[in-house]
Short mmCIF file of C-alpha atoms in Angstrom, two decimals:
data_model
loop_
_atom_site.label_atom_id
_atom_site.label_comp_id
_atom_site.label_asym_id
_atom_site.label_seq_id
_atom_site.Cartn_x
_atom_site.Cartn_y
_atom_site.Cartn_z
CA MET A 1 0.31 0.24 0.21
CA ARG A 2 2.04 3.22 -1.27
CA ALA A 3 1.87 6.09 1.77
CA GLY A 4 -0.59 7.92 2.92
CA ALA A 5 -2.51 5.96 0.86
CA PRO A 6 -5.97 4.39 2.61
CA ALA A 7 -6.65 1.54 4.57
CA PRO A 8 -8.70 -0.92 3.22
CA VAL A 9 -12.38 -1.53 4.25
CA PRO A 10 -12.73 -4.69 5.59
CA LEU A 11 -15.75 -6.78 4.11
CA ASP A 12 -18.31 -7.67 6.20
CA ALA A 13 -18.10 -11.95 6.41
CA THR A 14 -20.44 -12.58 9.99
CA ILE A 15 -22.43 -13.73 6.88
CA GLY A 16 -22.39 -17.24 5.51
CA ARG A 17 -19.43 -19.94 3.96
CA GLN A 18 -17.11 -17.47 2.40
CA LEU A 19 -17.36 -19.09 -1.75
CA LEU A 20 -13.54 -19.20 -4.12
CA LEU A 21 -15.83 -18.40 -7.02
CA ASP A 22 -14.37 -15.42 -7.75
CA ASP A 23 -11.26 -12.63 -6.40
CA HIS A 24 -14.00 -10.61 -3.92
CA VAL A 25 -12.65 -11.94 -0.92
CA LEU A 26 -9.10 -12.38 -1.70
CA ALA A 27 -6.74 -9.52 -1.50
CA GLU A 28 -3.54 -12.19 -3.17
CA SER A 29 -3.93 -14.99 -4.81
CA THR A 30 -1.02 -17.57 -6.57
CA LEU A 31 -3.66 -20.31 -6.63
CA VAL A 32 -5.18 -21.79 -9.91
CA ARG A 33 -9.11 -22.39 -9.73
CA GLU A 34 -10.12 -25.66 -11.36
CA TRP A 35 -14.26 -25.69 -11.80
CA ALA A 36 -16.21 -28.90 -11.44
CA VAL A 37 -18.40 -30.17 -13.40
CA PRO A 38 -21.85 -31.53 -11.32
CA ALA A 39 -22.65 -35.63 -11.63
CA PRO A 40 -26.55 -36.20 -12.95
CA HIS A 41 -28.58 -37.94 -11.04
CA PRO A 42 -28.83 -41.45 -11.69
CA LEU A 43 -32.34 -42.04 -11.76
CA ASN A 44 -33.09 -38.32 -14.03
CA PRO A 45 -35.35 -37.40 -15.28
CA LEU A 46 -37.47 -37.31 -11.68
CA LEU A 47 -40.27 -35.68 -12.33
CA ARG A 48 -41.42 -35.47 -15.92
CA PRO A 49 -45.09 -35.60 -17.50
CA GLU A 50 -47.90 -37.81 -16.04
CA THR A 51 -51.14 -37.04 -16.27
CA ARG A 52 -53.47 -36.33 -18.75
CA ARG A 53 -52.71 -32.84 -18.77
CA ASP A 54 -48.68 -33.00 -18.74
CA LEU A 55 -49.21 -35.30 -21.61
CA ASN A 56 -50.23 -32.51 -23.60
CA GLY A 57 -52.87 -34.53 -25.80
CA GLY A 58 -49.70 -36.62 -27.34
CA ARG A 59 -48.42 -33.39 -28.69
CA CYS A 60 -46.01 -31.27 -26.71
CA PRO A 61 -45.33 -32.91 -23.48
CA VAL A 62 -44.59 -31.04 -20.28
CA ALA A 63 -43.95 -31.68 -16.42
CA ALA A 64 -41.00 -28.69 -15.73
CA PRO A 65 -40.24 -25.85 -13.95
CA PHE A 66 -39.77 -22.93 -16.26
CA ASP A 67 -38.65 -21.07 -14.54
CA ASP A 68 -41.43 -21.31 -11.70
CA GLY A 69 -39.71 -22.77 -7.84
CA ILE A 70 -38.47 -25.24 -6.07
CA MET A 71 -37.98 -25.06 -2.38
CA HIS A 72 -37.11 -26.39 1.05
CA ASP A 73 -38.52 -26.66 4.53
CA PRO A 74 -35.83 -27.55 7.10
CA GLY A 75 -37.71 -27.40 9.67
CA THR A 76 -40.56 -29.53 8.26
CA GLY A 77 -38.11 -31.09 5.57
CA GLU A 78 -40.77 -31.06 2.99
CA TRP A 79 -40.00 -30.27 -0.56
CA ARG A 80 -41.70 -28.24 -3.12
CA VAL A 81 -42.07 -27.68 -6.58
CA TRP A 82 -44.24 -25.29 -8.78
CA TYR A 83 -43.99 -26.51 -12.51
CA MET A 84 -45.43 -26.10 -16.27
CA SER A 85 -47.87 -28.82 -16.45
CA GLY A 86 -48.67 -29.76 -20.62
CA TRP A 87 -46.87 -26.50 -22.91
CA PHE A 88 -48.23 -24.03 -22.11
CA ASP A 89 -51.19 -24.66 -20.45
CA ARG A 90 -50.52 -24.75 -16.18
CA THR A 91 -48.84 -24.25 -12.70
CA ALA A 92 -48.82 -27.35 -10.49
CA THR A 93 -47.93 -28.42 -7.76
CA ARG A 94 -46.04 -31.40 -5.98
CA THR A 95 -44.55 -32.24 -2.81
CA SER A 96 -41.85 -33.82 -1.68
CA PRO A 97 -41.00 -35.87 1.39
CA ASP A 98 -36.69 -36.22 0.07
CA GLY A 99 -36.79 -33.90 -3.70
CA ILE A 100 -35.34 -37.10 -5.25
CA ASP A 101 -39.14 -38.63 -5.42
CA TRP A 102 -41.97 -36.31 -7.26
CA HIS A 103 -44.41 -38.89 -7.97
CA SER A 104 -45.66 -40.88 -4.79
CA SER A 105 -48.19 -37.25 -4.36
CA PRO A 106 -50.39 -36.49 -6.69
CA PRO A 107 -50.41 -32.65 -8.49
CA GLU A 108 -52.24 -29.68 -7.23
CA GLU A 109 -53.35 -26.98 -9.77
CA LEU A 110 -52.85 -23.57 -7.89
CA THR A 111 -55.92 -21.24 -7.65
CA GLY A 112 -57.65 -17.76 -7.89
CA ILE A 113 -54.89 -17.81 -11.26
CA ASP A 114 -57.67 -16.76 -14.49
CA HIS A 115 -56.74 -19.11 -17.80
CA GLU A 116 -59.87 -17.06 -19.42
CA ARG A 117 -60.35 -13.56 -20.05
CA ASN A 118 -63.76 -12.03 -21.62
CA GLY A 119 -63.27 -15.43 -23.25
CA HIS A 120 -60.42 -15.28 -24.77
CA ILE A 121 -58.08 -17.67 -23.34
CA LEU A 122 -54.76 -17.09 -21.59
CA GLN A 123 -51.71 -19.73 -22.01
CA ARG A 124 -48.34 -19.09 -19.30
CA ASP A 125 -45.03 -19.18 -20.55
CA GLY A 126 -41.67 -18.32 -18.49
CA THR A 127 -43.38 -18.26 -14.35
CA SER A 128 -41.19 -17.33 -11.91
CA ILE A 129 -42.32 -18.40 -7.67
CA CYS A 130 -40.22 -16.83 -5.15
CA ARG A 131 -40.97 -17.16 -0.57
CA ASP A 132 -40.72 -13.27 0.78
CA PRO A 133 -38.32 -13.18 3.74
CA VAL A 134 -40.05 -10.64 4.84
CA GLY A 135 -44.09 -9.65 4.02
CA GLY A 136 -44.56 -13.71 4.23
CA GLY A 137 -45.90 -16.16 1.59
CA TYR A 138 -45.24 -16.39 -2.30
CA ARG A 139 -43.98 -13.75 -4.82
CA MET A 140 -45.14 -14.79 -8.38
CA LEU A 141 -44.69 -12.96 -12.51
CA ARG A 142 -46.69 -15.20 -14.55
CA TRP A 143 -45.47 -14.00 -17.96
CA VAL A 144 -48.90 -14.86 -20.34
CA ARG A 145 -50.72 -15.09 -23.37
CA GLU A 146 -53.89 -14.17 -25.08
CA ARG A 147 -55.87 -16.06 -27.27
CA THR A 148 -58.77 -15.46 -29.34
CA ALA A 149 -61.09 -18.44 -27.87
CA SER A 150 -60.71 -20.17 -31.63
CA PHE A 151 -57.62 -20.76 -30.61
CA ALA A 152 -57.42 -24.59 -30.94
CA PRO A 153 -55.52 -27.22 -28.59
CA ASP A 154 -53.70 -27.69 -33.02
CA ASP A 155 -52.71 -25.08 -33.17
CA LEU A 156 -49.64 -25.07 -29.26
CA PRO A 157 -47.48 -26.09 -31.08
CA ALA A 158 -46.96 -24.06 -33.67
CA HIS A 159 -44.34 -20.82 -32.90
CA GLY A 160 -45.79 -18.21 -34.81
CA THR A 161 -49.92 -18.24 -33.82
CA PRO A 162 -51.54 -14.64 -33.36
CA VAL A 163 -51.24 -12.69 -29.76
CA LEU A 164 -53.81 -10.39 -29.27
CA TRP A 165 -52.29 -9.29 -25.60
CA GLU A 166 -48.61 -10.78 -23.69
CA GLY A 167 -46.97 -9.45 -20.37
CA GLY A 168 -45.95 -10.19 -17.19
CA GLU A 169 -48.26 -10.64 -14.37
CA THR A 170 -47.58 -10.81 -10.29
CA TYR A 171 -50.04 -11.98 -7.46
CA SER A 172 -49.63 -12.99 -4.46
CA SER A 173 -50.57 -15.51 -1.98
CA PRO A 174 -49.96 -17.00 2.22
CA ASP A 175 -49.17 -21.18 1.08
CA GLY A 176 -47.97 -21.38 -1.93
CA ARG A 177 -51.47 -22.68 -3.62
CA ALA A 178 -53.89 -20.27 -3.70
CA TRP A 179 -53.64 -16.61 -4.81
CA ARG A 180 -54.56 -12.92 -5.97
CA SER A 181 -53.89 -10.85 -8.75
CA GLU A 182 -50.87 -7.82 -7.71
CA GLY A 183 -51.77 -6.69 -11.19
CA LEU A 184 -49.30 -6.22 -14.36
CA SER A 185 -45.89 -5.43 -13.63
CA GLY A 186 -43.06 -3.47 -16.56
CA PRO A 187 -42.59 -4.34 -19.84
CA CYS A 188 -41.25 -6.70 -20.94
CA GLY A 189 -40.68 -10.27 -23.03
CA ASP A 190 -40.78 -13.45 -21.73
CA ASN A 191 -38.82 -15.58 -20.09
CA THR A 192 -38.61 -12.58 -17.62
CA THR A 193 -37.92 -14.08 -14.13
CA PHE A 194 -37.58 -12.14 -10.86
CA PHE A 195 -35.77 -12.87 -7.30
CA TYR A 196 -34.83 -11.29 -4.08
CA ASP A 197 -31.73 -10.22 -2.76
CA PRO A 198 -31.01 -10.56 0.83
CA PHE A 199 -28.22 -8.45 1.19
CA ARG A 200 -29.15 -5.75 -0.49
CA GLY A 201 -32.30 -6.57 0.85
CA HIS A 202 -34.23 -5.35 -2.73
CA TRP A 203 -36.49 -7.09 -5.23
CA VAL A 204 -34.78 -7.96 -8.30
CA PHE A 205 -36.49 -8.65 -11.23
CA SER A 206 -34.27 -9.91 -14.37
CA LEU A 207 -36.32 -8.71 -17.64
CA ARG A 208 -36.04 -10.05 -21.57
CA THR A 209 -34.93 -7.42 -23.59
CA HIS A 210 -34.14 -7.47 -26.88
CA LEU A 211 -31.01 -6.17 -28.30
CA GLY A 212 -31.55 -5.58 -32.55
CA PRO A 213 -28.97 -7.61 -34.57
CA PHE A 214 -27.22 -9.12 -31.55
CA GLY A 215 -30.86 -10.90 -30.21
CA ARG A 216 -31.76 -11.89 -26.93
CA GLY A 217 -30.33 -9.37 -23.74
CA ARG A 218 -31.54 -8.75 -20.36
CA GLY A 219 -32.57 -5.67 -18.81
CA TRP A 220 -32.18 -4.56 -14.99
CA HIS A 221 -34.48 -3.36 -12.51
CA SER A 222 -34.60 -3.49 -8.62
CA GLY A 223 -36.60 -1.73 -5.78
CA PRO A 224 -36.65 -2.33 -1.62
CA GLY A 225 -40.44 -3.18 -2.12
CA PHE A 226 -42.00 -6.81 -4.76
CA PRO A 227 -44.79 -3.41 -5.96
CA ALA A 228 -42.14 -0.87 -6.31
CA ALA A 229 -39.95 -3.44 -8.33
CA SER A 230 -42.38 -4.76 -10.37
CA SER A 231 -43.90 -1.40 -11.40
CA TRP A 232 -41.30 0.40 -14.33
CA GLU A 233 -41.07 2.09 -17.42
CA ALA A 234 -39.51 0.99 -20.00
CA ARG A 235 -36.42 4.14 -19.37
CA ASP A 236 -36.23 2.57 -15.65
CA VAL A 237 -34.81 -0.60 -16.88
CA LEU A 238 -30.61 -0.30 -17.04
CA PRO A 239 -29.64 -2.83 -19.54
CA TRP A 240 -27.27 -5.91 -18.07
CA VAL A 241 -26.11 -8.76 -20.28
CA GLY A 242 -25.89 -9.08 -24.02
CA SER A 243 -24.27 -11.77 -26.52
CA HIS A 244 -20.44 -11.63 -25.07
CA GLY A 245 -18.12 -14.69 -26.09
CA LEU A 246 -19.52 -16.40 -23.19
CA ALA A 247 -20.49 -20.03 -25.08
CA THR A 248 -17.52 -22.51 -25.25
CA GLY A 249 -20.04 -24.49 -27.91
CA PRO A 250 -19.87 -23.36 -31.07
CA ALA A 251 -23.30 -22.20 -33.02
CA VAL A 252 -26.04 -24.75 -34.07
CA GLY A 253 -28.01 -24.64 -37.04
CA ASP A 254 -29.04 -20.61 -38.28
CA LEU A 255 -28.41 -19.16 -34.75
CA PRO A 256 -24.98 -16.40 -36.35
CA ALA A 257 -23.48 -16.29 -32.43
CA SER A 258 -24.27 -17.30 -28.87
CA GLN A 259 -27.09 -15.09 -26.91
CA ILE A 260 -27.98 -13.96 -23.62
CA TYR A 261 -31.24 -15.80 -22.76
CA LYS A 262 -32.03 -15.70 -19.46
CA VAL A 263 -31.00 -14.98 -15.63
CA SER A 264 -31.64 -17.14 -13.00
CA CYS A 265 -30.52 -15.69 -9.50
CA MET A 266 -30.72 -16.41 -5.76
CA ALA A 267 -28.78 -15.94 -2.56
CA TYR A 268 -26.54 -18.88 -1.63
CA GLU A 269 -24.76 -18.51 2.02
CA SER A 270 -22.57 -15.36 0.98
CA ALA A 271 -23.41 -13.98 -1.99
CA LEU A 272 -25.99 -14.20 -4.95
CA LEU A 273 -25.45 -17.26 -7.49
CA GLY A 274 -26.55 -16.63 -10.81
CA VAL A 275 -27.11 -18.97 -13.93
CA PHE A 276 -26.72 -17.23 -16.95
CA ALA A 277 -28.46 -19.79 -19.63
CA VAL A 278 -26.79 -19.01 -23.41
CA TYR A 279 -28.31 -19.88 -26.53
CA ARG A 280 -26.58 -21.38 -29.26
CA GLY A 281 -28.73 -22.10 -31.84
CA PRO A 282 -31.12 -22.63 -33.76
CA SER A 283 -33.48 -19.98 -33.67
CA ASN A 284 -37.24 -20.25 -33.72
CA ASP A 285 -38.14 -21.29 -37.30
CA TYR A 286 -35.09 -23.18 -37.75
CA ALA A 287 -35.91 -25.45 -34.82
CA GLU A 288 -39.77 -25.41 -35.67
CA ALA A 289 -39.06 -26.75 -39.56
CA HIS A 290 -36.22 -29.39 -38.25
CA GLY A 291 -38.38 -30.69 -35.31
CA THR A 292 -35.67 -30.31 -33.44
CA VAL A 293 -35.17 -28.25 -29.50
CA LYS A 294 -32.76 -24.84 -28.79
CA VAL A 295 -29.39 -25.26 -27.28
CA ILE A 296 -28.42 -24.00 -24.00
CA ASP A 297 -25.82 -24.55 -21.95
CA LEU A 298 -25.57 -23.23 -17.70
CA TYR A 299 -22.98 -20.86 -16.79
CA LEU A 300 -22.66 -20.35 -13.18
CA GLY A 301 -22.10 -16.46 -12.00
CA ILE A 302 -21.24 -15.02 -8.40
CA SER A 303 -22.34 -11.15 -7.55
CA ARG A 304 -21.83 -9.69 -4.27
CA ASP A 305 -24.02 -6.36 -5.37
CA GLY A 306 -26.46 -8.85 -7.44
CA TYR A 307 -25.63 -6.76 -10.43
CA HIS A 308 -21.98 -7.30 -11.05
CA PHE A 309 -20.74 -10.84 -11.77
CA THR A 310 -17.47 -12.69 -12.27
CA VAL A 311 -18.97 -15.92 -14.96
CA ALA A 312 -16.88 -19.39 -15.00
CA PRO A 313 -15.21 -19.96 -17.68
CA GLU A 314 -17.18 -23.31 -18.92
CA PRO A 315 -20.81 -24.55 -18.38
CA LEU A 316 -21.58 -25.95 -15.58
CA LEU A 317 -24.44 -27.91 -17.32
CA SER A 318 -24.36 -28.11 -20.78
CA SER A 319 -27.31 -29.53 -23.33
CA SER A 320 -26.38 -33.05 -24.17
CA VAL A 321 -27.11 -32.74 -27.23
CA GLN A 322 -28.07 -36.86 -27.72
CA PRO A 323 -31.42 -37.32 -29.51
CA GLY A 324 -34.10 -38.47 -27.86
CA ALA A 325 -32.17 -37.84 -24.22
CA TRP A 326 -34.50 -35.77 -21.70
CA ASP A 327 -31.68 -33.33 -21.27
CA ALA A 328 -31.50 -33.17 -24.85
CA GLY A 329 -32.02 -29.71 -25.18
CA TYR A 330 -33.76 -26.97 -23.49
CA LEU A 331 -31.80 -26.22 -20.63
CA HIS A 332 -33.47 -24.06 -18.23
CA MET A 333 -32.13 -23.23 -14.44
CA VAL A 334 -34.86 -24.17 -11.92
CA ASN A 335 -35.59 -20.90 -9.52
CA GLY A 336 -34.04 -21.10 -6.46
CA GLY A 337 -32.41 -24.52 -7.39
CA ILE A 338 -28.68 -24.25 -6.42
CA LEU A 339 -29.77 -25.62 -2.86
CA PRO A 340 -26.67 -27.52 0.01
CA VAL A 341 -28.79 -30.44 1.17
CA GLY A 342 -25.44 -31.49 3.74
CA GLU A 343 -22.81 -32.94 2.19
CA ASP A 344 -24.20 -31.73 -0.56
CA THR A 345 -25.03 -28.63 -3.27
CA ARG A 346 -28.18 -29.42 -5.21
CA VAL A 347 -28.81 -28.17 -8.89
CA TYR A 348 -31.75 -29.12 -9.82
CA TYR A 349 -32.73 -28.01 -13.77
CA THR A 350 -35.11 -28.43 -16.43
CA GLY A 351 -34.69 -30.38 -19.93
CA PHE A 352 -36.32 -30.88 -23.87
CA SER A 353 -35.87 -34.22 -25.39
CA GLY A 354 -37.70 -32.92 -28.15
CA ILE A 355 -39.92 -36.38 -27.77
CA SER A 356 -43.09 -35.39 -29.25
CA PRO A 357 -45.86 -38.48 -29.28
CA GLU A 358 -48.37 -37.55 -31.50
CA LEU A 359 -45.78 -35.26 -33.61
CA GLY A 360 -42.56 -37.45 -33.65
CA HIS A 361 -40.58 -34.28 -32.69
CA HIS A 362 -40.44 -30.68 -31.57
CA MET A 363 -39.07 -28.03 -30.35
CA TYR A 364 -41.06 -27.89 -27.36
CA ALA A 365 -41.96 -31.64 -26.23
CA GLY A 366 -40.13 -33.73 -23.96
CA GLY A 367 -39.33 -31.43 -20.72
CA SER A 368 -38.61 -32.82 -17.64
CA MET A 369 -37.19 -31.98 -14.83
CA GLY A 370 -33.62 -33.24 -12.94
CA LEU A 371 -30.49 -33.34 -10.84
CA ALA A 372 -27.81 -33.28 -10.28
CA THR A 373 -25.56 -32.90 -7.49
CA LEU A 374 -21.54 -31.88 -5.96
CA ARG A 375 -19.75 -31.43 -2.98
CA ARG A 376 -21.06 -28.93 -1.12
CA ASP A 377 -19.50 -25.42 -2.39
CA GLY A 378 -17.57 -27.70 -4.65
CA PHE A 379 -18.43 -25.53 -8.15
CA CYS A 380 -14.87 -24.46 -8.48
CA SER A 381 -11.91 -24.76 -6.00
CA LEU A 382 -8.43 -22.95 -5.12
CA THR A 383 -5.67 -25.24 -5.81
CA PRO A 384 -2.12 -24.82 -6.06
CA GLY A 385 -1.71 -25.86 -9.51
CA PRO A 386 0.95 -27.25 -11.18
CA SER A 387 4.22 -25.54 -9.05
CA GLY A 388 2.20 -27.94 -6.23
CA GLN A 389 2.79 -24.80 -3.75
CA GLY A 390 0.46 -21.47 -3.66
CA ARG A 391 -0.77 -19.47 -1.63
CA ALA A 392 -3.79 -16.82 -1.04
CA LYS A 393 -4.38 -14.31 0.80
CA THR A 394 -7.71 -12.27 2.36
CA ARG A 395 -8.61 -8.80 2.28
CA PRO A 396 -9.08 -7.28 6.17
CA LEU A 397 -12.22 -9.11 7.25
CA ASN A 398 -14.49 -8.18 9.48
CA VAL A 399 -15.70 -11.66 11.64
CA GLU A 400 -17.07 -13.52 14.87
CA GLY A 401 -16.40 -15.91 16.09
CA SER A 402 -13.68 -18.58 18.03
CA HIS A 403 -12.79 -21.09 14.91
CA LEU A 404 -11.88 -21.01 11.52
CA TYR A 405 -13.98 -23.11 9.94
CA ILE A 406 -12.37 -24.64 6.25
CA ASN A 407 -14.10 -27.27 3.33
CA ALA A 408 -11.14 -28.70 2.03
CA VAL A 409 -9.22 -31.68 0.28
CA THR A 410 -5.93 -31.64 1.80
CA ALA A 411 -5.25 -35.84 -0.59
CA SER A 412 -1.66 -36.43 -0.15
CA GLY A 413 -1.04 -32.24 0.24
CA SER A 414 -0.98 -29.94 2.93
CA ILE A 415 -3.28 -26.55 4.32
CA THR A 416 -1.40 -23.93 6.38
CA ILE A 417 -3.40 -21.06 7.87
CA HIS A 418 -1.88 -17.98 9.42
CA VAL A 419 -5.34 -15.84 11.16
CA GLY A 420 -4.17 -12.46 12.10
CA GLY A 421 -5.37 -9.56 13.91
CA VAL A 422 -4.96 -6.67 11.91
CA THR A 423 -5.20 -4.40 14.97
CA SER A 424 -4.48 -6.05 17.69
CA GLY A 425 -2.04 -8.36 16.15
CA HIS A 426 -2.18 -11.33 17.11
CA ALA A 427 -1.87 -14.26 15.28
CA SER A 428 -3.10 -17.88 14.97
CA SER A 429 -0.68 -20.87 12.74
CA HIS A 430 -2.10 -24.00 11.85
CA THR A 431 -1.64 -27.30 9.45
CA VAL A 432 -4.26 -29.31 7.95
CA PRO A 433 -1.78 -32.22 7.72
CA ALA A 434 -2.77 -34.78 4.61
CA GLY A 435 -5.46 -37.35 4.29
CA ILE A 436 -8.39 -34.63 4.98
CA ASP A 437 -11.94 -34.82 3.84
CA CYS A 438 -14.13 -32.37 4.75
CA THR A 439 -16.73 -29.62 3.85
CA ARG A 440 -16.17 -28.01 8.34
CA LEU A 441 -13.30 -28.95 8.78
CA ALA A 442 -12.79 -26.82 12.64
CA ILE A 443 -10.02 -25.30 13.67
CA PRO A 444 -10.12 -23.60 16.99
CA LEU A 445 -8.08 -20.17 17.30
CA THR A 446 -6.83 -19.09 19.67
CA GLU A 447 -8.69 -17.43 23.35
CA GLN A 448 -7.09 -13.52 21.61
CA PHE A 449 -9.87 -13.98 19.37
CA HIS A 450 -12.96 -14.71 20.56
CA ARG A 451 -14.88 -11.22 19.73
CA ASN A 452 -16.02 -9.67 17.49
CA GLN A 453 -12.50 -8.20 15.25
CA THR A 454 -10.82 -7.58 12.36
CA VAL A 455 -8.57 -10.04 10.44
CA GLN A 456 -6.82 -11.82 7.60
CA VAL A 457 -6.36 -15.30 5.81
CA GLU A 458 -3.85 -16.40 4.53
CA PHE A 459 -4.18 -19.95 3.38
CA HIS A 460 -0.86 -21.47 1.96
CA LEU A 461 -1.63 -24.72 0.07
CA LYS A 462 0.63 -27.68 -0.66
CA GLY A 463 1.13 -30.51 -3.55
CA ASP A 464 -2.77 -31.77 -4.63
CA ALA A 465 -4.20 -29.67 -1.62
CA ARG A 466 -7.79 -27.71 -2.71
CA LEU A 467 -9.71 -25.29 -0.92
CA PHE A 468 -13.07 -24.72 -1.55
CA SER A 469 -15.17 -22.84 0.40
CA PHE A 470 -13.50 -21.09 4.18
CA TRP A 471 -15.57 -19.12 7.85
CA ILE A 472 -14.97 -17.82 11.09
CA GLY A 473 -17.89 -19.03 13.57
CA ASP A 474 -18.77 -20.78 16.69
CA PRO A 475 -17.98 -24.44 17.37
CA ASP A 476 -21.59 -25.55 15.98
CA GLY A 477 -20.05 -25.38 13.02
CA GLN A 478 -22.88 -23.67 11.46
CA SER A 479 -22.41 -21.11 9.14
CA ARG A 480 -25.67 -18.63 9.42
CA GLY A 481 -25.77 -18.50 5.21
CA TYR A 482 -29.07 -17.02 3.24
CA SER A 483 -30.92 -19.44 1.94
CA ALA A 484 -31.42 -19.49 -1.91
CA SER A 485 -34.99 -18.37 -1.05
CA GLY A 486 -33.35 -15.20 0.77
CA GLN A 487 -33.54 -16.34 4.88
CA LEU A 488 -31.50 -16.46 6.99
CA LEU A 489 -30.49 -19.72 8.25
#
C-alpha cells in the first residue's frame, strides 16, 4: 500500500460461508481455480410428464419448471416444486419427502389464477415463484399470452400463432397454492425472472430485452418493495447482460452467434449465484421446421451486489445434444434450484428431449426436471496448480466466532493457515495434514480471537490440496448463511 493511502475497508464476513468462485475476499493469490461439473442423478429425470394435462394430448408433453420454483423447508423437511403442466398450459405444484421422489403424491393445480379473460384463452409462458422473506408467503410473476377462443389444441405447437396481448402479471399467496392477483408488471419479454437479494433487501427483476441484430439480452430493475420493484417504465430498465462471448460450444444451426437467453439468480450462503443461460441455436423458425430442440448451456456466476457478476469460463451444465435424451437441449435453471443439502449441493434444472408421441419431434416436447449434485460448495476449488504450491491472502474481514472452518481436501498435500488480527496483532497458525476430506473442518483460534474483530487469513497449499470455502464462527460449525429463498438460516 502506497504511503498516505487509506486503509482498505474491511469486508463483512459474518454471514455465511465465504465462497472462492471469484476474488472478492482475496487481496492476493497465486492459487489456481479448478471448476467442477455436477454429477447427474442416476434416476433422472426426477419429474416427468405423467398426468393427462402433462401429456398434452401427446403433442408437447411437459412436467417441468419453466422457471417456476423449488424450495425446501428445513423445519418440516418438506420439498415443494412448482412447474408447467402441459406446454403453455397450467401451473401445478407437488411435494416430496426428499427432493428425489416427486411422483408419490398427486399434483395440485394452483387456484386464483385466470386461464380465460373475456372469452379469450390465457396461456402461461415463463413463470417465477419466490418465497417472500420479509412479508411472508410467496410472490409470482407469470408471463402470459392472450389468444382468441378459436385457438385450438392442435395450434399449440405452432410458434407464430397470433397473439392479442402478452405481458407479465404478478400474484401473491400465503401458502403457494391459493393466489391473488396484484396487477401487471412493467413491460418485459417472455422468460423474465425475478429474485430477492437479501444482502441489499431488494427485489430484482431480470427482464428479457432485445438487442436488435445481436438478439436476446437482459435488462435489470430493482426496488426495496415488491410492488415498486415490479412496476417500471422502459426508461427505468438498466442495460445488463448481452451477447458477450460466454459460450465455449459452437453455434448450432442457423444462429450466427450465441445469445443470452435468461439469467436466474438466488442467494447462497454469503453471495448471489447467477445462472446464465447461453443460447447456442438454432433459431425458433429453424427448430420448428426441423423438429429439433434449442441448445442452451448453463454457466455459473457469482455476485456481491446482484448486478455485477464473475462468470465461470466453462458451463455448469450443458445440453447433451443426444437425440431422444431427456436433456437433449433447452436447459433451464429451476428458480431457487441451487441448494446445499448435507454434504452436497443440489442443482435442479429442466431439460427437453424433443420427443412428441403425436408429432414425432417438436422443439418444445418432452420437458422434464432433473438433478445434478456436487460437493457442498464444490463449484470450484483453489489449488496449487502445476507448481505444487501456492498461497492466497484475504482482504481484511470483519468476523465473529472462536473457530475457523474450512471446506477442503488435502489428499496427499497439506494446507497451512495463518489468521492475523489486523489491529490487535494477535496471530494463530495451524497446519492441516494429508488425508483430510471435510466440508466443515473446525480449527480453534487462540482466545484473543474470541470476539468480534478484523482479521486477515492466509492459506498456503501444497501438493494436491484443494480449498472450497471458509468461514469463522461458533463451535457448532453452522455458517448461518442465506438460503436460496433469501432467508437467513
